Amino acid sequence: MKSMSNVDIYTIIRELNEEILDARIDKAYQPTYDTIRIKLRKPGEGRKDIVMQAGVRIHLTDYPQPNPTIPPNFPMLLRKHLSGGRISSIKQHDFDRIVEIKVEKRDSTYTLVVELFSKGNVILLDEEGKIISPLKHKHWHDRDITAHEMYKYPPEKGIVISDTNFDEIKSICMNSDRDIVRTLATNGLGGLYAEEIISYTDINKETLANTLSDDQIEDLNNAIKELFSKIENDPKPQIIKEKQDDDTFKNKDFVPIDLNKYKDFESESFDSFNKTADEFYSKKIVGDIQSEEEKAWAKRIGKYEKRLKMQQDTLDGFYKTIEDTQIKGDLIYAHYSDIDEIIQVMQNARNNYSWQEIAKIIKKSKKDKTNIDLQNIISVDKMGVLTLQFDDINVLVDCNLPIAESAAKYYNKGKKAKRKISGVNTAMENTKAEIKKLQDKKTVAITKLQESQKRREKRKLKWFEKYRWFVSRDGFLVLGGRDAISNEQLVKKHSTNYDIYFHCDIHGAPSTIIQNTSESEIPEDTIYDAACFAGSFSSAWNDGFSSYDVYWVHMDQVSKTPVSGEYLKKGSFVIRGKRNYVRNVPLLIAIGVVNYDDEDLIMAGPVEALKAMCNNYVIIKPGFTKKEAISRKILGIIDVDKKFDLDDIIRCLPSGKCDILDEREYEQKYLRKFNPHLKN
């Protein structure tokens, strides 16, 4: 499989800095022995998956991949140290095939090093650069990649295309004993981009590097800058297609820009280089997975097909036996008188000779052709059983038995074979049924695998879905922040003086606003709904509270200006004036599919708000079930049209574990007690 070049990695990292910076790490997986997949969640954008294959690739992926039932040790270690951490930086080390991902978690900083050269590695470092654990333990004469050792980078080499100069290129050329294309290729550019750079000049690629003139070296330096300029200013991510003998096209390569080498090839363009790499690598892996699944099923089915062939051979043998024995039995009766004469001769000879002696005499006579009457006799065994030939067919006749009994032996053998046919037919039907059952299972399994391996087409989120949101029973849009950044954006970008602001006196509570598009007064039911919403999505849920106090104020009471001498963290605000408390609101959330803004969306909000907008919803309360498990149950209940996936549910849930609350329990324990403003 093609490994990413230094140029490919440079392009990927540029995009990853826009895509996953500040994303939170959820879980790590190890689908194959050299591949790590990390699930990320970025506020307002939802789930993103990054895949890193040691020595081969690193990119975002929309293709799912099956994971082992029991996770290996390395991804579990990554979960332990990195889950919940924030990606603070991602960079390429010195334009080498090494990627560093820094993750901040509480007061610690970890570095995930992805080596994409040779057979590669994925290595977790602590804050001091000491190896916590590598994916693969390796030892070289100058560096040890194993736990508790300080991580050492491999020796530096190569051209950094973003920062080249004449003297550097000249030094590389003058110290090389190879031609110029190999010199550039082995200094970090790889063969493809080395040839591309030379194609921008008039230099013959086979020219020895140390024979280049200063003008030619300057041309090379300018060509490298031209390549870098294309990557920076004119990206054209694409998969190069190669035509096959059957007129189909096969993926040959993927590149971030137009290259002269591939100008005559067909290509497929993409919006980003990450998507290009994902399509190039993941599609092949999906094909490999399906091929392996096909082989596994072929092996299982082949076992029964082999059995069926053996049964068919047995059945054919029985029919042949029936036919042969009938012919031979009839043949004995057809030559009854001839056989009777032969037996008489044999019995007379037996008075003077043993059967062995008789056999020798017959053999000699047939050889000498002295007795034509013996020509029907092929052989005689030591027990007196004759092998006779009539009409080119051999039959066995026992001299010690009546002729009729020799014929009966054939008939009986045919009857016995005929009796067994029924059993073989039954066995064959059972085998065919088993094959059909397995083939049906295979069809279902392969179809299911194909469905599960399809690229996840991410729906573009509506602007309000980047926040927590719901529509109140009175039709007001209520928005809540997901983190400090979205808290800040919510108040600054999406609030007006007519809105109402909600918050809880607890660390880890979202800023929540009711959007009011007019000067009219906001109904009490909507205020109560928003209070329940603000409380449920605060840390009070994770702390195990069943209810909490929430306050609200008008937007002109919310300020970003702190008291003199104090400092406000991002997402924090100063509240001035009187606070209006809604006491003891229940921490309950209902989730269902609603039609809002001309689209079916998953909405999570107070129970009465969901009741007003849909009939099929699930009520949850703080509990003990993990998010993924509870999300599967919720998805199975509310998503009857199969429009959504597990992540759509997970991103709507409060932080912390949950349990499902029965509708009857809600009506008995919560409906009147916690809904004093509920309309009759």
Coordinates of N, CA, C and O in Angstrom, one line a residue, residues 300-427:
R300 N -16.8 -21.8 4.5 CA -17.9 -22.5 5.2 C -18.9 -23.2 4.2 O -19.2 -24.4 4.4
I301 N -19.2 -22.5 3.1 CA -20.1 -23.1 2.2 C -19.4 -24.3 1.4 O -20.0 -25.3 1.1
G302 N -18.1 -24.1 1.1 CA -17.4 -25.1 0.4 C -17.3 -26.4 1.1 O -17.3 -27.5 0.4
K303 N -17.3 -26.4 2.4 CA -17.3 -27.6 3.2 C -18.6 -28.4 2.9 O -18.5 -29.7 2.7
Y304 N -19.7 -27.8 2.7 CA -21.0 -28.5 2.4 C -21.0 -28.8 0.9 O -21.6 -29.9 0.5
E305 N -20.5 -28.0 0.1 CA -20.5 -28.3 -1.4 C -19.6 -29.5 -1.6 O -19.9 -30.3 -2.5
K306 N -18.5 -29.6 -0.9 CA -17.7 -30.8 -1.0 C -18.4 -32.1 -0.6 O -18.4 -33.1 -1.2
R307 N -19.2 -31.9 0.5 CA -20.0 -33.0 1.0 C -21.1 -33.4 0.0 O -21.3 -34.6 -0.3
L308 N -21.7 -32.4 -0.6 CA -22.7 -32.6 -1.7 C -22.1 -33.4 -2.9 O -22.8 -34.3 -3.4
K309 N -20.9 -33.0 -3.2 CA -20.3 -33.7 -4.4 C -20.0 -35.2 -4.1 O -20.2 -36.1 -4.9
M310 N -19.5 -35.4 -2.8 CA -19.3 -36.8 -2.4 C -20.6 -37.6 -2.4 O -20.6 -38.7 -2.9
Q311 N -21.7 -36.9 -2.0 CA -23.0 -37.6 -2.0 C -23.5 -37.9 -3.4 O -24.0 -38.9 -3.7
Q312 N -23.2 -36.9 -4.3 CA -23.6 -37.1 -5.7 C -22.8 -38.2 -6.3 O -23.4 -39.0 -7.1
D313 N -21.5 -38.3 -6.0 CA -20.7 -39.4 -6.5 C -21.2 -40.7 -6.0 O -21.2 -41.7 -6.8
T314 N -21.6 -40.8 -4.7 CA -22.1 -42.0 -4.2 C -23.4 -42.4 -4.9 O -23.6 -43.6 -5.2
L315 N -24.3 -41.4 -5.1 CA -25.5 -41.7 -5.8 C -25.3 -42.2 -7.2 O -25.9 -43.2 -7.7
D316 N -24.4 -41.5 -7.9 CA -24.1 -42.0 -9.3 C -23.5 -43.4 -9.3 O -23.8 -44.2 -10.1
G317 N -22.7 -43.7 -8.2 CA -22.2 -45.0 -8.1 C -23.2 -46.1 -7.9 O -23.2 -47.2 -8.4
F318 N -24.3 -45.7 -7.1 CA -25.4 -46.7 -6.8 C -26.1 -46.9 -8.2 O -26.5 -48.1 -8.5
Y319 N -26.4 -45.9 -8.9 CA -27.1 -46.1 -10.2 C -26.3 -46.9 -11.2 O -26.8 -47.8 -11.9
K320 N -25.0 -46.7 -11.1 CA -24.1 -47.5 -12.0 C -24.1 -49.0 -11.6 O -24.1 -49.9 -12.4
T321 N -24.1 -49.2 -10.2 CA -24.1 -50.5 -9.7 C -25.4 -51.3 -10.1 O -25.4 -52.4 -10.5
I322 N -26.5 -50.5 -10.0 CA -27.8 -51.1 -10.4 C -27.8 -51.5 -11.8 O -28.2 -52.7 -12.2
E323 N -27.3 -50.7 -12.7 CA -27.2 -50.9 -14.1 C -26.3 -52.1 -14.4 O -26.6 -53.0 -15.2
D324 N -25.0 -52.0 -13.8 CA -24.0 -53.1 -14.1 C -24.5 -54.4 -13.6 O -24.3 -55.5 -14.3
T325 N -25.0 -54.5 -12.4 CA -25.4 -55.8 -11.8 C -26.6 -56.4 -12.6 O -26.6 -57.6 -12.8
Q326 N -27.5 -55.6 -13.1 CA -28.6 -56.1 -13.9 C -28.1 -56.7 -15.2 O -28.4 -57.8 -15.6
I327 N -27.1 -56.0 -15.8 CA -26.5 -56.5 -17.1 C -25.8 -57.8 -16.9 O -25.9 -58.8 -17.6
K328 N -25.0 -57.8 -15.8 CA -24.2 -59.0 -15.5 C -25.0 -60.2 -15.1 O -24.8 -61.4 -15.5
G329 N -26.1 -60.0 -14.3 CA -27.0 -61.1 -14.0 C -27.7 -61.6 -15.2 O -27.8 -62.8 -15.4
D330 N -28.2 -60.7 -16.0 CA -28.8 -61.1 -17.3 C -27.8 -61.8 -18.2 O -28.2 -62.8 -18.9
L331 N -26.6 -61.4 -18.2 CA -25.6 -62.0 -19.1 C -25.3 -63.4 -18.7 O -25.1 -64.3 -19.5
I332 N -25.3 -63.7 -17.4 CA -25.1 -65.1 -16.9 C -26.2 -66.0 -17.4 O -25.9 -67.1 -17.9
Y333 N -27.4 -65.5 -17.3 CA -28.5 -66.3 -17.8 C -28.5 -66.5 -19.4 O -28.8 -67.5 -19.9
A334 N -28.0 -65.4 -20.0 CA -27.9 -65.4 -21.5 C -26.9 -66.5 -22.0 O -27.1 -67.1 -23.1
H335 N -25.9 -66.7 -21.2 CA -24.8 -67.7 -21.6 C -24.8 -68.9 -20.6 O -23.8 -69.4 -20.3
Y336 N -26.0 -69.2 -20.1 CA -26.1 -70.3 -19.1 C -25.5 -71.6 -19.6 O -24.7 -72.2 -18.8
S337 N -25.8 -72.0 -20.8 CA -25.3 -73.3 -21.3 C -23.8 -73.3 -21.4 O -23.1 -74.3 -21.1
D338 N -23.2 -72.1 -21.9 CA -21.8 -72.0 -22.1 C -21.1 -72.1 -20.7 O -20.1 -72.7 -20.5
I339 N -21.7 -71.4 -19.7 CA -21.1 -71.4 -18.4 C -21.2 -72.8 -17.8 O -20.3 -73.2 -17.1
D340 N -22.3 -73.4 -18.0 CA -22.5 -74.8 -17.4 C -21.4 -75.7 -18.0 O -20.8 -76.5 -17.2
E341 N -21.1 -75.6 -19.3 CA -20.0 -76.5 -19.8 C -18.7 -76.2 -19.2 O -17.9 -77.1 -18.9
I342 N -18.4 -74.9 -19.0 CA -17.1 -74.5 -18.5 C -17.0 -75.0 -17.0 O -15.9 -75.5 -16.6
I343 N -18.1 -74.9 -16.3 CA -18.1 -75.4 -14.9 C -17.8 -76.9 -14.8 O -17.0 -77.4 -14.0
Q344 N -18.4 -77.6 -15.8 CA -18.2 -79.1 -15.8 C -16.8 -79.4 -16.1 O -16.2 -80.3 -15.4
V345 N -16.2 -78.7 -17.0 CA -14.7 -78.9 -17.3 C -13.9 -78.6 -16.1 O -13.0 -79.4 -15.7
M346 N -14.2 -77.5 -15.4 CA -13.5 -77.1 -14.2 C -13.6 -78.2 -13.1 O -12.6 -78.5 -12.4
Q347 N -14.8 -78.7 -12.9 CA -15.0 -79.7 -11.8 C -14.3 -81.0 -12.1 O -13.8 -81.6 -11.2
N348 N -14.3 -81.4 -13.4 CA -13.5 -82.6 -13.8 C -12.1 -82.4 -13.5 O -11.4 -83.3 -13.1
A349 N -11.5 -81.2 -13.9 CA -10.1 -81.0 -13.7 C -9.8 -80.9 -12.2 O -8.7 -81.3 -11.8
R350 N -10.8 -80.5 -11.4 CA -10.5 -80.4 -10.0 C -10.3 -81.7 -9.3 O -9.7 -81.8 -8.2
N351 N -10.7 -82.8 -10.0 CA -10.5 -84.1 -9.4 C -9.0 -84.5 -9.4 O -8.6 -85.3 -8.6
N352 N -8.2 -83.8 -10.2 CA -6.8 -84.2 -10.3 C -5.8 -83.0 -10.0 O -4.7 -83.2 -9.7
Y353 N -6.4 -81.8 -10.0 CA -5.5 -80.6 -9.7 C -6.1 -79.7 -8.7 O -7.4 -79.7 -8.5
S354 N -5.3 -78.9 -8.1 CA -5.8 -77.8 -7.2 C -6.2 -76.6 -8.0 O -5.9 -76.6 -9.2
W355 N -6.9 -75.7 -7.4 CA -7.4 -74.5 -8.2 C -6.2 -73.7 -8.7 O -6.2 -73.1 -9.8
Q356 N -5.1 -73.6 -7.9 CA -3.9 -72.9 -8.3 C -3.3 -73.5 -9.6 O -2.9 -72.9 -10.5
E357 N -3.3 -74.9 -9.5 CA -2.7 -75.6 -10.7 C -3.6 -75.4 -11.9 O -3.1 -75.2 -13.1
I358 N -4.9 -75.5 -11.7 CA -5.8 -75.3 -12.8 C -5.6 -73.9 -13.4 O -5.6 -73.7 -14.6
A359 N -5.4 -72.9 -12.5 CA -5.2 -71.5 -13.0 C -4.0 -71.4 -13.9 O -4.0 -70.7 -14.9
K360 N -2.9 -72.1 -13.5 CA -1.7 -72.1 -14.3 C -1.9 -72.8 -15.6 O -1.4 -72.3 -16.7
I361 N -2.6 -73.9 -15.6 CA -2.8 -74.6 -16.9 C -3.6 -73.7 -17.8 O -3.3 -73.7 -19.0
I362 N -4.7 -73.1 -17.3 CA -5.5 -72.2 -18.1 C -4.7 -71.1 -18.7 O -4.8 -70.7 -19.9
K363 N -3.8 -70.5 -17.9 CA -3.0 -69.4 -18.3 C -2.1 -69.8 -19.4 O -1.9 -69.1 -20.4
K364 N -1.5 -71.0 -19.3 CA -0.5 -71.5 -20.3 C -1.2 -71.8 -21.6 O -0.8 -71.5 -22.7
S365 N -2.4 -72.4 -21.5 CA -3.2 -72.8 -22.6 C -3.6 -71.6 -23.4 O -3.6 -71.6 -24.7
K366 N -4.1 -70.5 -22.7 CA -4.5 -69.3 -23.4 C -3.3 -68.6 -24.1 O -3.5 -68.1 -25.2
K367 N -2.2 -68.7 -23.4 CA -1.0 -68.1 -24.0 C -0.6 -68.9 -25.3 O -0.2 -68.2 -26.3
D368 N -0.7 -70.2 -25.2 CA -0.3 -71.0 -26.4 C -1.4 -71.2 -27.4 O -1.2 -71.7 -28.5
K369 N -2.6 -70.7 -27.0 CA -3.8 -70.9 -27.8 C -4.0 -72.3 -28.2 O -4.4 -72.6 -29.4
T370 N -3.8 -73.2 -27.3 CA -4.0 -74.6 -27.6 C -5.4 -75.1 -27.4 O -5.8 -76.2 -27.8
N371 N -6.2 -74.3 -26.6 CA -7.6 -74.8 -26.3 C -8.5 -73.6 -26.5 O -8.6 -72.7 -25.6
I372 N -9.2 -73.5 -27.6 CA -10.1 -72.4 -27.9 C -11.2 -72.3 -26.9 O -11.7 -71.3 -26.6
D373 N -11.7 -73.4 -26.4 CA -12.8 -73.5 -25.5 C -12.5 -72.7 -24.2 O -13.5 -72.4 -23.4
L374 N -11.3 -72.4 -23.9 CA -10.9 -71.7 -22.7 C -10.8 -70.2 -22.9 O -10.5 -69.5 -21.9
Q375 N -11.1 -69.7 -24.1 CA -10.9 -68.3 -24.3 C -11.9 -67.4 -23.6 O -11.6 -66.2 -23.3
N376 N -13.0 -67.9 -23.1 CA -14.0 -67.1 -22.3 C -13.5 -67.0 -20.9 O -14.1 -66.1 -20.1
I377 N -12.5 -67.8 -20.5 CA -12.1 -67.8 -19.1 C -10.9 -66.7 -19.0 O -9.9 -66.9 -19.6
I378 N -11.2 -65.7 -18.2 CA -10.1 -64.7 -17.9 C -9.2 -65.1 -16.8 O -8.0 -65.1 -17.0
S379 N -9.7 -65.7 -15.8 CA -8.9 -66.1 -14.6 C -9.8 -67.0 -13.7 O -11.0 -67.0 -13.8
V380 N -9.1 -67.7 -12.8 CA -9.7 -68.4 -11.7 C -8.9 -68.3 -10.5 O -7.7 -68.3 -10.5
D381 N -9.6 -68.0 -9.3 CA -8.9 -67.7 -8.1 C -8.7 -69.0 -7.3 O -9.2 -70.1 -7.7
K382 N -8.1 -69.0 -6.2 CA -7.7 -70.1 -5.4 C -9.0 -70.8 -4.7 O -8.9 -71.9 -4.2
M383 N -10.1 -70.0 -4.8 CA -11.3 -70.6 -4.2 C -12.3 -71.2 -5.3 O -13.4 -71.6 -5.0
G384 N -11.9 -71.1 -6.5 CA -12.7 -71.7 -7.6 C -13.7 -70.7 -8.2 O -14.6 -71.1 -8.8
V385 N -13.4 -69.4 -8.0 CA -14.3 -68.4 -8.6 C -13.7 -68.0 -10.0 O -12.6 -67.5 -10.0
L386 N -14.6 -68.1 -11.0 CA -14.1 -67.8 -12.4 C -14.5 -66.4 -12.7 O -15.5 -65.9 -12.4
T387 N -13.6 -65.8 -13.5 CA -13.9 -64.5 -14.1 C -14.0 -64.8 -15.6 O -13.1 -65.2 -16.3
L388 N -15.3 -64.7 -16.1 CA -15.6 -65.0 -17.5 C -15.9 -63.8 -18.3 O -16.4 -62.8 -17.7
Q389 N -15.6 -63.8 -19.5 CA -15.9 -62.7 -20.4 C -16.9 -63.1 -21.5 O -16.6 -64.0 -22.3
F390 N -18.0 -62.3 -21.6 CA -18.9 -62.5 -22.7 C -19.3 -61.1 -23.2 O -19.6 -60.2 -22.4
D391 N -19.3 -61.0 -24.5 CA -19.7 -59.7 -25.1 C -18.9 -58.5 -24.5 O -19.4 -57.4 -24.2
D392 N -17.6 -58.8 -24.2 CA -16.6 -57.8 -23.7 C -17.0 -57.4 -22.2 O -16.5 -56.3 -21.8
I393 N -17.8 -58.2 -21.6 CA -18.1 -57.9 -20.2 C -17.7 -59.0 -19.3 O -18.0 -60.2 -19.6
N394 N -17.0 -58.7 -18.2 CA -16.6 -59.7 -17.2 C -17.6 -60.0 -16.2 O -18.2 -59.0 -15.6
V395 N -17.8 -61.3 -15.9 CA -18.7 -61.7 -14.8 C -18.0 -62.7 -13.9 O -17.1 -63.4 -14.4
L396 N -18.4 -62.7 -12.6 CA -17.8 -63.7 -11.7 C -18.8 -64.8 -11.5 O -20.0 -64.6 -11.2
V397 N -18.3 -66.1 -11.7 CA -19.1 -67.3 -11.5 C -18.4 -68.2 -10.6 O -17.2 -68.6 -10.8
D398 N -19.1 -68.6 -9.5 CA -18.5 -69.5 -8.5 C -18.7 -71.0 -8.9 O -19.9 -71.4 -9.1
C399 N -17.6 -71.7 -9.2 CA -17.8 -73.1 -9.6 C -18.4 -74.0 -8.5 O -18.9 -75.1 -8.8
N400 N -18.4 -73.6 -7.3 CA -18.9 -74.3 -6.2 C -20.4 -74.1 -5.9 O -21.0 -74.7 -5.0
L401 N -21.0 -73.2 -6.7 CA -22.4 -72.9 -6.5 C -23.2 -73.1 -7.8 O -22.6 -73.1 -8.9
P402 N -24.5 -73.3 -7.7 CA -25.3 -73.3 -8.9 C -25.2 -72.0 -9.6 O -25.0 -70.9 -9.0
I403 N -25.3 -72.0 -10.9 CA -25.2 -70.8 -11.8 C -26.2 -69.7 -11.3 O -25.9 -68.5 -11.3
A404 N -27.4 -70.2 -11.0 CA -28.5 -69.2 -10.6 C -28.0 -68.4 -9.4 O -28.4 -67.2 -9.3
E405 N -27.3 -69.0 -8.5 CA -26.8 -68.2 -7.3 C -25.8 -67.2 -7.7 O -25.8 -66.1 -7.1
S406 N -24.9 -67.4 -8.6 CA -24.0 -66.4 -9.1 C -24.7 -65.2 -9.7 O -24.3 -64.1 -9.5
A407 N -25.8 -65.5 -10.5 CA -26.6 -64.5 -11.0 C -27.3 -63.7 -9.9 O -27.4 -62.5 -10.0
A408 N -27.8 -64.4 -8.9 CA -28.6 -63.8 -7.8 C -27.7 -62.8 -7.0 O -28.2 -61.8 -6.5
K409 N -26.4 -63.2 -6.9 CA -25.5 -62.3 -6.2 C -25.5 -60.9 -6.9 O -25.5 -59.8 -6.2
Y410 N -25.5 -60.9 -8.2 CA -25.5 -59.6 -8.9 C -26.9 -58.9 -8.7 O -26.9 -57.7 -8.4
Y411 N -27.9 -59.6 -8.8 CA -29.3 -59.0 -8.6 C -29.4 -58.4 -7.2 O -30.0 -57.4 -7.0
N412 N -28.9 -59.2 -6.2 CA -29.1 -58.8 -4.8 C -28.2 -57.5 -4.6 O -28.6 -56.6 -3.8
K413 N -27.1 -57.5 -5.2 CA -26.2 -56.3 -5.0 C -26.9 -55.0 -5.6 O -26.8 -54.0 -5.0
G414 N -27.6 -55.2 -6.8 CA -28.3 -54.1 -7.4 C -29.5 -53.7 -6.5 O -29.7 -52.5 -6.4
K415 N -30.2 -54.7 -5.9 CA -31.3 -54.3 -5.0 C -30.8 -53.5 -3.8 O -31.5 -52.6 -3.3
K416 N -29.7 -54.0 -3.2 CA -29.1 -53.3 -2.1 C -28.8 -51.8 -2.4 O -29.0 -50.9 -1.6
A417 N -28.2 -51.6 -3.6 CA -27.8 -50.3 -4.0 C -29.1 -49.4 -4.2 O -29.1 -48.2 -3.8
K418 N -30.1 -50.1 -4.7 CA -31.4 -49.3 -5.0 C -32.0 -48.9 -3.6 O -32.6 -47.8 -3.5
R419 N -31.9 -49.7 -2.6 CA -32.5 -49.4 -1.3 C -31.8 -48.2 -0.7 O -32.3 -47.4 0.1
K420 N -30.5 -48.0 -1.0 CA -29.7 -47.0 -0.4 C -29.9 -45.6 -1.1 O -29.6 -44.6 -0.5
I421 N -30.5 -45.6 -2.3 CA -30.7 -44.4 -3.0 C -31.6 -43.4 -2.3 O -31.3 -42.2 -2.2
S422 N -32.6 -43.9 -1.6 CA -33.5 -43.0 -0.9 C -32.8 -42.3 0.2 O -33.0 -41.1 0.4
G423 N -31.9 -43.0 1.0 CA -31.2 -42.4 2.0 C -30.2 -41.3 1.5 O -30.1 -40.2 2.1
V424 N -29.6 -41.6 0.4 CA -28.6 -40.6 -0.2 C -29.4 -39.4 -0.6 O -28.9 -38.3 -0.5
N425 N -30.5 -39.6 -1.3 CA -31.3 -38.5 -1.7 C -31.7 -37.6 -0.6 O -31.7 -36.3 -0.7
T426 N -32.1 -38.2 0.5 CA -32.5 -37.4 1.7 C -31.3 -36.6 2.2 O -31.5 -35.4 2.6
A427 N -30.2 -37.3 2.3 CA -28.9 -36.6 2.8 C -28.6 -35.5 1.9 O -28.2 -34.4 2.3

